[in-house]
Tab-separated table of C-alpha atoms in Angstrom:
chain	number	residue	atom	x	y	z
A	2	MET	CA	0.000	0.000	0.000
A	3	ASP	CA	2.835	2.401	0.778
A	4	ARG	CA	4.338	1.785	-2.619
A	5	LEU	CA	0.987	2.378	-4.288
A	6	ARG	CA	0.601	5.646	-2.372
A	7	ARG	CA	4.045	6.773	-3.478
A	8	VAL	CA	3.235	5.973	-7.095
A	9	LEU	CA	-0.078	7.845	-6.935
A	10	ALA	CA	1.578	10.798	-5.221
A	11	ARG	CA	4.220	10.987	-7.922
A	12	VAL	CA	1.797	10.588	-10.811
A	13	SER	CA	-0.509	13.279	-9.468
A	14	GLY	CA	2.192	15.517	-8.008
A	15	GLU	CA	4.383	16.153	-11.061
A	16	ALA	CA	4.332	16.122	-14.833
A	17	LEU	CA	6.720	13.273	-15.628
A	18	GLY	CA	9.141	13.405	-18.520
A	19	PRO	CA	9.277	17.198	-19.089
A	20	TYR	CA	12.299	16.905	-21.381
A	21	GLN	CA	10.874	13.995	-23.345
A	22	SER	CA	7.550	15.757	-23.879
A	23	ALA	CA	9.390	18.902	-24.991
A	24	VAL	CA	11.359	16.950	-27.589
A	25	VAL	CA	8.184	15.262	-28.841
A	26	ARG	CA	6.489	18.677	-29.097
A	27	ILE	CA	9.389	20.207	-31.002
A	28	GLY	CA	9.759	17.127	-33.185
A	29	PHE	CA	6.171	16.900	-34.372
A	30	GLY	CA	5.691	20.649	-34.660
A	31	GLY	CA	8.847	20.896	-36.745
A	32	THR	CA	8.057	17.836	-38.867
A	33	TRP	CA	4.597	19.081	-39.852
A	34	LEU	CA	5.931	22.605	-40.405
A	35	PHE	CA	8.662	21.401	-42.759
A	36	PHE	CA	6.170	19.245	-44.642
A	37	LEU	CA	3.709	22.105	-45.134
A	38	LEU	CA	6.462	24.461	-46.261
A	39	ARG	CA	7.961	21.962	-48.698
A	40	GLU	CA	4.564	21.220	-50.193
A	41	PHE	CA	3.459	24.859	-50.249
A	42	PRO	CA	3.722	25.118	-54.070
A	43	HIS	CA	1.633	21.923	-54.376
A	44	ARG	CA	-0.870	22.624	-51.590
A	45	HIS	CA	-3.835	22.992	-53.979
A	46	GLU	CA	-3.175	19.575	-55.525
A	47	LEU	CA	-2.661	17.885	-52.151
A	48	TYR	CA	-5.439	19.333	-50.013
A	49	GLY	CA	-7.112	22.066	-52.038
A	50	PRO	CA	-9.585	22.456	-54.870
A	51	ASP	CA	-7.238	21.074	-57.550
A	52	GLY	CA	-6.664	17.734	-55.865
A	53	PRO	CA	-7.836	14.381	-57.244
A	54	TRP	CA	-9.932	13.908	-54.096
A	55	SER	CA	-12.717	16.302	-55.019
A	56	TRP	CA	-14.903	18.431	-52.756
A	57	GLU	CA	-17.894	16.131	-53.319
A	58	LEU	CA	-15.893	13.009	-52.461
A	59	ALA	CA	-14.555	14.646	-49.294
A	60	GLN	CA	-18.074	15.608	-48.221
A	61	ARG	CA	-19.351	12.085	-48.788
A	62	LEU	CA	-16.450	10.549	-46.875
A	63	VAL	CA	-16.758	12.896	-43.889
A	64	ALA	CA	-20.524	12.373	-43.796
A	65	GLY	CA	-19.861	8.648	-43.462
A	66	ASN	CA	-16.933	8.527	-41.028
A	67	HIS	CA	-17.698	11.770	-39.102
A	68	ALA	CA	-14.076	12.885	-39.343
A	69	PHE	CA	-13.180	16.437	-38.357
A	70	THR	CA	-12.057	19.026	-40.900
A	71	VAL	CA	-12.731	22.748	-41.071
A	72	LEU	CA	-11.774	22.806	-44.755
A	73	LEU	CA	-15.301	21.657	-45.591
A	74	TRP	CA	-16.815	24.683	-43.888
A	75	SER	CA	-16.423	26.590	-47.146
A	76	ALA	CA	-15.433	25.805	-50.734
A	77	SER	CA	-13.870	29.223	-51.336
A	78	GLY	CA	-10.182	29.581	-52.131
A	79	TRP	CA	-9.554	32.184	-49.444
A	80	TRP	CA	-10.801	29.809	-46.756
A	81	PHE	CA	-8.389	27.108	-47.875
A	82	GLU	CA	-5.479	29.576	-47.885
A	83	LEU	CA	-6.447	30.801	-44.407
A	84	VAL	CA	-6.609	27.289	-42.942
A	85	TYR	CA	-3.317	26.287	-44.572
A	86	GLY	CA	-1.624	29.447	-43.316
A	87	LEU	CA	-2.950	28.911	-39.793
A	88	ALA	CA	-1.701	25.314	-39.877
A	89	VAL	CA	1.787	26.565	-40.762
A	90	ALA	CA	1.696	29.206	-38.010
A	91	ALA	CA	0.379	26.759	-35.393
A	92	SER	CA	3.152	24.259	-36.212
A	93	ALA	CA	5.844	26.905	-35.797
A	94	LEU	CA	4.352	28.243	-32.559
A	95	LEU	CA	3.964	24.754	-31.111
A	96	ALA	CA	7.614	23.956	-31.839
A	97	LEU	CA	8.600	27.212	-30.111
A	98	GLY	CA	6.241	26.541	-27.208
A	99	TRP	CA	4.283	29.804	-27.401
A	100	ARG	CA	0.892	29.734	-25.633
A	101	THR	CA	1.039	25.990	-25.880
A	102	ARG	CA	-2.416	25.257	-24.484
A	103	ALA	CA	-3.915	27.165	-27.417
A	104	THR	CA	-1.390	26.347	-30.134
A	105	SER	CA	-1.526	22.604	-29.399
A	106	VAL	CA	-5.271	22.714	-30.112
A	107	LEU	CA	-4.706	24.783	-33.265
A	108	PHE	CA	-2.004	22.321	-34.317
A	109	MET	CA	-4.444	19.434	-33.898
A	110	VAL	CA	-7.115	21.321	-35.861
A	111	GLY	CA	-4.657	22.007	-38.698
A	112	VAL	CA	-3.433	18.413	-38.886
A	113	LEU	CA	-6.907	16.860	-38.779
A	114	SER	CA	-8.393	19.388	-41.202
A	115	LEU	CA	-5.783	18.871	-43.904
A	116	GLN	CA	-5.362	15.120	-43.550
A	117	ASN	CA	-9.096	14.359	-43.341
A	118	ARG	CA	-9.732	16.516	-46.414
A	119	SER	CA	-7.543	14.242	-48.589
A	120	VAL	CA	-7.085	10.938	-46.833
A	121	PHE	CA	-4.838	9.287	-49.429
A	122	MET	CA	-2.069	11.897	-49.277
A	123	GLY	CA	0.802	10.735	-47.112
A	124	ASP	CA	3.593	8.215	-46.683
A	125	GLY	CA	2.756	6.663	-43.319
A	126	GLY	CA	4.276	9.433	-41.246
A	127	ASP	CA	1.026	11.382	-41.591
A	128	ASN	CA	-0.765	8.712	-39.540
A	129	VAL	CA	1.748	9.147	-36.719
A	130	VAL	CA	1.414	12.950	-36.808
A	131	HIS	CA	-2.371	12.536	-36.859
A	132	LEU	CA	-2.351	10.540	-33.620
A	133	MET	CA	0.312	12.520	-31.799
A	134	ALA	CA	-1.423	15.815	-32.584
A	135	MET	CA	-4.347	14.659	-30.456
A	136	TYR	CA	-2.196	13.250	-27.648
A	137	LEU	CA	-0.092	16.411	-27.327
A	138	VAL	CA	-3.194	18.408	-26.390
A	139	LEU	CA	-3.307	16.452	-23.119
A	140	THR	CA	0.326	17.023	-22.157
A	141	ARG	CA	2.174	19.812	-20.382
A	142	CYS	CA	4.817	19.725	-23.088
A	143	ALA	CA	6.123	23.290	-22.644
A	144	ARG	CA	7.600	22.939	-19.155
A	145	VAL	CA	11.117	23.265	-20.559
A	146	TRP	CA	12.676	24.509	-23.788
A	147	SER	CA	9.779	26.792	-24.673
A	148	LEU	CA	8.742	30.425	-24.798
A	149	ASP	CA	6.081	29.652	-22.194
A	150	ALA	CA	8.787	28.503	-19.767
A	151	ARG	CA	10.742	31.674	-20.482
A	152	ARG	CA	7.654	33.811	-19.781
A	153	ALA	CA	7.040	31.923	-16.539
A	154	ARG	CA	10.599	32.611	-15.403
A	155	LEU	CA	10.586	36.297	-16.333
A	156	ARG	CA	7.029	37.204	-15.332
A	157	GLY	CA	6.132	34.602	-12.742
A	158	THR	CA	3.492	32.790	-14.805
A	159	ALA	CA	3.202	31.355	-18.296
A	160	SER	CA	-0.238	32.964	-18.627
A	161	ALA	CA	1.069	36.523	-18.231
A	162	GLY	CA	0.248	39.092	-20.889
A	163	ALA	CA	-2.806	39.984	-22.931
A	164	ALA	CA	-2.128	37.555	-25.793
A	165	GLY	CA	-3.681	34.606	-23.946
A	166	PRO	CA	-7.119	36.127	-23.283
A	167	VAL	CA	-7.235	37.635	-26.777
A	168	LEU	CA	-6.315	34.314	-28.384
A	169	TRP	CA	-8.874	32.334	-26.441
A	170	GLY	CA	-11.513	35.024	-27.016
A	171	VAL	CA	-11.046	34.680	-30.774
A	172	LEU	CA	-11.087	30.886	-30.551
A	173	GLY	CA	-14.218	31.033	-28.416
A	174	ALA	CA	-15.959	33.130	-31.067
A	175	VAL	CA	-14.961	30.618	-33.772
A	176	LEU	CA	-16.195	27.754	-31.580
A	177	ALA	CA	-19.525	29.489	-31.003
A	178	TYR	CA	-19.920	30.139	-34.731
A	179	GLY	CA	-19.163	26.514	-35.603
A	180	ALA	CA	-21.627	25.216	-33.014
A	181	VAL	CA	-24.468	27.620	-33.893
A	182	SER	CA	-24.080	27.173	-37.643
A	183	GLY	CA	-24.050	23.378	-37.361
A	184	ARG	CA	-20.599	23.064	-38.912
A	185	LEU	CA	-19.322	21.335	-35.780
A	186	SER	CA	-20.872	18.066	-34.704
A	187	GLY	CA	-22.112	17.653	-31.169
A	188	GLY	CA	-19.131	15.533	-30.168
A	189	TRP	CA	-16.497	17.918	-31.491
A	190	THR	CA	-18.366	20.879	-30.010
A	191	ALA	CA	-18.194	19.211	-26.594
A	192	VAL	CA	-14.474	18.463	-26.994
A	193	PHE	CA	-13.521	21.995	-28.014
A	194	ALA	CA	-15.843	23.538	-25.426
A	195	ALA	CA	-14.168	21.471	-22.692
A	196	LEU	CA	-10.708	22.531	-23.868
A	197	TRP	CA	-11.726	26.180	-24.118
A	198	THR	CA	-13.407	26.187	-20.695
A	199	GLY	CA	-10.449	24.444	-19.076
A	200	ALA	CA	-7.980	26.966	-20.478
A	201	ALA	CA	-10.143	29.903	-19.399
A	202	LEU	CA	-10.513	28.437	-15.894
A	203	TRP	CA	-6.760	27.868	-15.663
A	204	TRP	CA	-6.066	31.501	-16.640
A	205	LEU	CA	-8.513	32.843	-14.049
A	206	VAL	CA	-7.160	30.709	-11.211
A	207	GLU	CA	-3.531	31.362	-12.128
A	208	ARG	CA	-4.185	35.106	-12.226
A	209	TYR	CA	-6.330	35.557	-9.109
A	210	GLU	CA	-5.460	32.567	-6.886
A	211	PRO	CA	-1.990	31.352	-7.867
A	212	GLU	CA	-1.251	29.723	-4.502
A	213	GLY	CA	-4.706	28.532	-3.445
A	214	GLU	CA	-6.427	25.184	-3.308
A	215	ARG	CA	-8.048	25.624	-6.705
A	216	ARG	CA	-4.649	26.035	-8.336
A	217	ALA	CA	-3.390	22.924	-6.547
A	218	ALA	CA	-6.417	20.955	-7.758
A	219	LEU	CA	-5.867	22.134	-11.331
A	220	ASP	CA	-2.205	21.148	-11.092
A	221	VAL	CA	-3.153	17.640	-9.989
A	222	LEU	CA	-5.639	17.306	-12.840
A	223	ALA	CA	-3.144	18.657	-15.377
A	224	ASN	CA	-0.449	16.277	-14.123
A	225	LEU	CA	-2.778	13.289	-14.390
A	226	LEU	CA	-3.764	14.206	-17.941
A	227	HIS	CA	-0.134	14.825	-18.900
A	228	ASN	CA	1.092	11.527	-17.498
A	229	ALA	CA	-1.799	9.666	-19.108
A	230	GLY	CA	-1.001	11.334	-22.436
A	231	MET	CA	2.675	10.404	-22.174
A	232	LEU	CA	1.744	6.815	-21.323
A	233	VAL	CA	-0.519	6.637	-24.373
A	234	ILE	CA	2.257	8.022	-26.603
A	235	MET	CA	4.667	5.392	-25.293
A	236	ALA	CA	2.099	2.636	-25.767
A	237	GLU	CA	1.375	3.861	-29.291
A	238	VAL	CA	5.056	3.694	-30.254
A	239	CYS	CA	5.344	0.183	-28.845
A	240	LEU	CA	2.195	-0.865	-30.722
A	241	ILE	CA	3.534	0.540	-34.004
A	242	TYR	CA	6.777	-1.409	-33.731
A	243	ALA	CA	5.210	-4.590	-32.392
A	244	THR	CA	2.600	-4.824	-35.148
A	245	ALA	CA	5.127	-3.878	-37.846
A	246	GLY	CA	7.607	-6.480	-36.629
A	247	TRP	CA	5.124	-9.340	-36.248
A	248	TYR	CA	3.551	-8.670	-39.631
A	249	LYS	CA	7.000	-8.738	-41.219
A	250	ILE	CA	7.733	-12.102	-39.649
A	251	GLN	CA	4.785	-13.564	-41.554
A	252	GLY	CA	6.131	-12.433	-44.933
A	253	SER	CA	8.189	-14.874	-46.968
A	254	ARG	CA	10.582	-12.171	-48.227
A	255	TRP	CA	11.337	-11.132	-44.644
A	256	GLN	CA	11.816	-14.756	-43.663
A	257	ASP	CA	14.390	-15.422	-46.392
A	258	GLY	CA	16.188	-12.109	-45.777
A	259	THR	CA	15.578	-10.439	-49.156
A	260	ALA	CA	12.743	-8.002	-48.377
A	261	LEU	CA	14.850	-4.821	-48.430
A	262	TYR	CA	16.281	-5.652	-51.839
A	263	TYR	CA	13.069	-4.751	-53.651
A	264	PRO	CA	12.464	-1.185	-52.398
A	265	LEU	CA	16.139	-0.424	-52.978
A	266	ARG	CA	15.637	-1.302	-56.673
A	267	LEU	CA	12.529	0.856	-57.194
A	268	ASP	CA	13.212	4.077	-59.084
A	269	TYR	CA	10.711	6.188	-57.148
A	270	PHE	CA	12.255	5.027	-53.850
A	271	SER	CA	15.837	5.747	-54.925
A	272	PRO	CA	16.877	9.388	-54.505
A	273	TRP	CA	20.484	8.152	-54.552
A	274	PRO	CA	20.502	5.351	-57.146
A	275	GLY	CA	24.224	4.735	-56.842
A	276	LEU	CA	24.108	4.220	-53.078
A	277	SER	CA	20.964	2.093	-53.305
A	278	GLY	CA	22.591	-0.013	-56.016
A	279	VAL	CA	25.686	-0.658	-53.902
A	280	LEU	CA	23.626	-1.806	-50.932
A	281	ALA	CA	21.241	-3.897	-53.035
A	282	GLY	CA	24.221	-5.532	-54.744
A	283	SER	CA	25.458	-7.083	-51.515
A	284	GLY	CA	23.406	-10.061	-50.406
A	285	VAL	CA	25.024	-10.095	-46.972
A	286	VAL	CA	24.179	-6.424	-46.324
A	287	VAL	CA	20.576	-6.899	-47.493
A	288	MET	CA	20.179	-9.968	-45.293
A	289	LEU	CA	21.629	-8.246	-42.209
A	290	LEU	CA	19.470	-5.149	-42.690
A	291	THR	CA	16.351	-7.234	-43.260
A	292	TYR	CA	16.776	-9.467	-40.228
A	293	GLY	CA	18.045	-6.560	-38.118
A	294	THR	CA	14.943	-4.504	-38.874
A	295	VAL	CA	12.622	-7.294	-37.811
A	296	ALA	CA	14.631	-8.129	-34.694
A	297	VAL	CA	14.730	-4.522	-33.465
A	298	GLN	CA	11.023	-3.928	-34.046
A	299	VAL	CA	9.893	-7.151	-32.375
A	300	ALA	CA	12.276	-6.836	-29.444
A	301	PHE	CA	11.817	-3.163	-28.601
A	302	PRO	CA	8.606	-3.399	-26.497
A	303	PHE	CA	10.223	-6.133	-24.394
A	304	ALA	CA	13.477	-4.166	-24.078
A	305	LEU	CA	11.684	-1.510	-22.023
A	306	PHE	CA	12.226	-3.721	-18.992
A	307	ASN	CA	15.990	-3.232	-19.307
A	308	ARG	CA	17.178	0.352	-19.580
A	309	ARG	CA	20.510	-0.356	-21.248
A	310	VAL	CA	19.078	-2.700	-23.861
A	311	LYS	CA	16.274	-0.218	-24.513
A	312	ASN	CA	18.744	2.585	-25.160
A	313	VAL	CA	20.761	0.450	-27.586
A	314	LEU	CA	17.668	-0.600	-29.552
A	315	LEU	CA	16.360	2.978	-29.487
A	316	ALA	CA	19.562	4.214	-31.086
A	317	GLY	CA	19.272	1.437	-33.659
A	318	MET	CA	15.711	2.384	-34.565
A	319	MET	CA	16.590	6.055	-34.944
A	320	LEU	CA	19.494	5.149	-37.203
A	321	GLU	CA	17.158	2.894	-39.162
A	322	HIS	CA	14.740	5.777	-39.759
A	323	ALA	CA	17.605	8.053	-40.736
A	324	GLY	CA	18.599	5.425	-43.291
A	325	ILE	CA	15.040	5.254	-44.613
A	326	ALA	CA	15.040	9.033	-45.047
A	327	VAL	CA	18.258	8.934	-47.096
A	328	LEU	CA	17.924	5.671	-49.014
A	329	LEU	CA	14.182	5.608	-49.721
A	330	GLY	CA	13.489	9.351	-49.870
A	331	LEU	CA	10.943	9.399	-47.025
A	332	PRO	CA	12.239	12.210	-44.808
A	333	PHE	CA	8.955	13.210	-43.173
A	334	PHE	CA	7.995	9.655	-42.307
A	335	SER	CA	11.410	9.236	-40.711
A	336	LEU	CA	11.212	12.550	-38.844
A	337	ALA	CA	7.783	11.633	-37.476
A	338	MET	CA	9.000	8.260	-36.232
A	339	ILE	CA	12.163	9.725	-34.698
A	340	ALA	CA	10.033	12.343	-32.925
A	341	ALA	CA	7.810	9.564	-31.569
A	342	ASP	CA	10.841	7.505	-30.513
A	343	ALA	CA	12.116	10.522	-28.548
A	344	VAL	CA	9.588	9.803	-25.786
A	345	PHE	CA	11.960	7.014	-24.687
A	346	LEU	CA	15.169	9.060	-24.701
A	347	PRO	CA	17.008	8.965	-21.342
A	348	THR	CA	16.697	12.100	-19.244
A	349	GLY	CA	20.444	12.229	-18.612
A	350	LEU	CA	21.120	12.581	-22.328
A	351	LEU	CA	18.543	15.336	-22.740
A	352	VAL	CA	19.889	17.234	-19.735
A	353	TRP	CA	23.400	16.956	-21.203
A	354	VAL	CA	22.129	18.346	-24.504
A	355	GLY	CA	20.539	21.220	-22.607
A	356	VAL	CA	23.804	21.935	-20.811
A	357	ARG	CA	25.753	21.962	-24.054
A	358	GLY	CA	23.166	24.177	-25.737
A	359	ALA	CA	23.205	26.655	-22.852
A	360	ALA	CA	27.001	26.770	-22.879
A	361	LEU	CA	26.985	27.380	-26.640
A	362	ARG	CA	24.546	30.277	-26.241
A	363	VAL	CA	26.780	31.790	-23.572
A	364	ARG	CA	29.827	31.608	-25.854
A	365	VAL	CA	27.888	33.158	-28.738
A	366	ARG	CA	26.659	36.031	-26.549
A	367	VAL	CA	30.120	36.654	-25.171
A	368	ARG	CA	31.642	36.768	-28.659
A	369	VAL	CA	28.845	38.873	-30.169
A	370	PRO	CA	27.673	41.209	-27.375
A	371	LEU	CA	24.576	43.263	-28.012
A	372	ARG	CA	25.103	47.017	-28.366
A	373	GLY	CA	24.251	48.782	-25.123
A	374	ALA	CA	23.574	45.533	-23.291
A	375	GLY	CA	24.936	44.982	-19.813
A	376	PRO	CA	26.479	41.781	-18.498
A	377	ARG	CA	24.267	38.748	-18.857
A	378	PRO	CA	23.872	35.938	-16.318
A	379	ALA	CA	25.067	32.448	-17.081
A	380	LEU	CA	22.525	30.097	-18.571
A	381	SER	CA	21.508	26.767	-17.151
A	382	PRO	CA	19.323	24.010	-18.595
A	383	PHE	CA	18.018	23.174	-15.127
A	384	PRO	CA	14.722	24.864	-14.240
A	385	GLY	CA	14.845	26.944	-11.106
A	386	ALA	CA	18.616	27.404	-11.376
A	387	SER	CA	20.346	30.378	-12.987
A	388	PRO	CA	18.075	31.963	-15.589
A	389	GLY	CA	18.023	30.995	-19.245
A	390	PRO	CA	16.015	32.274	-22.211
A	391	LEU	CA	13.951	29.213	-22.974
A	392	LEU	CA	13.789	27.553	-19.588
A	393	GLY	CA	11.068	27.503	-16.966
A	394	ALA	CA	10.325	25.718	-13.724
A	395	PRO	CA	9.266	22.100	-14.199
A	396	PRO	CA	9.841	19.366	-11.611
A	397	PRO	CA	12.597	20.078	-9.088
A	398	ASP	CA	14.710	17.026	-9.854
A	399	PRO	CA	14.992	16.051	-13.552
A	400	ARG	CA	16.126	12.559	-12.615
A	401	ALA	CA	12.789	12.017	-10.875
A	402	SER	CA	10.826	13.114	-13.926
A	403	ASN	CA	11.724	10.527	-16.494
A	404	ALA	CA	8.651	9.205	-18.265
A	405	GLY	CA	10.968	7.918	-20.968
A	406	GLU	CA	12.767	5.531	-18.635
A	407	ALA	CA	10.150	2.784	-18.659
A	408	GLY	CA	11.225	-0.325	-16.891
């Protein structure tokens, strides 16, 4: 019973894995941002009026599966451009961690709206972004390495300033319009209303009763939602690899060790034909890569019970996705999977990266001092220590906040 109490106290008392959740936030925000920017010249063919998936087909599909997309609110070109532009802005702001409670919802709206408008556009990574966009709404993913954390350090609270109330006022007006006009279904209206009400309540309590019982209760609720969201993200990654690995085992080409030969010989999966040809020309290399891929994917969920083995397999999977990006020309699929894998990165490594980044910023500021600026304090990646520009005040001991160290 004492152990159960300690577990419950920890789960409700702190948002676990602040560094892991920050990396996941930055990874998925950046991945979707880069995708939208790269496909900006082709946006009309992918998700707009010039695409093969016509407006009528999209309406019929959404009427049948009740998927969410604001792109079907209007068939006008300006509405499509507005939604696409807001999706780009929300991705950038989420990666930076600005007003994350609002931008995480806008990020989810942008991802769902574009992907549900044209369901056949994507390379597999879009499915991962689709899921993680919904999970990130539940997390407190801006506790470190974010503009929100910087605002909390400088002004005492991440909700400081007029931008928050203005942003949620505008979003509330859009929500009311969607509900009254019937463009939002009852279920989605309830979801967005709950998110909007929760954010408004949090702002009021944080502003007028920052140290009271209501704030403590909201912290407990937020921590529970965050930890549940992180657990779901971890489970989702394990499910992706487990199903992929066990399905591969059933294939004859994976059993005889030749499966990777065939994609390496396809022209539209060969951005570097010479490199692909060299690898495909070696039977030993193809066999090792084929069996290695299956072994890593099947073994990873079980490796969570041993930290060292987990870290080795995690590095192997990230290298595998980097290889897919280079050899098969699927960079956004690989970025999405690496961002999802980051939930299992060890806290010690992430803290070390933060230390190195802070030291680099100090050296840059010393070498290029701002005109008229006085001496600046040293930076630290640890919240609550010496001040830094993108750091806030998450859990007191980073070693005790490691949602990524399962098992």
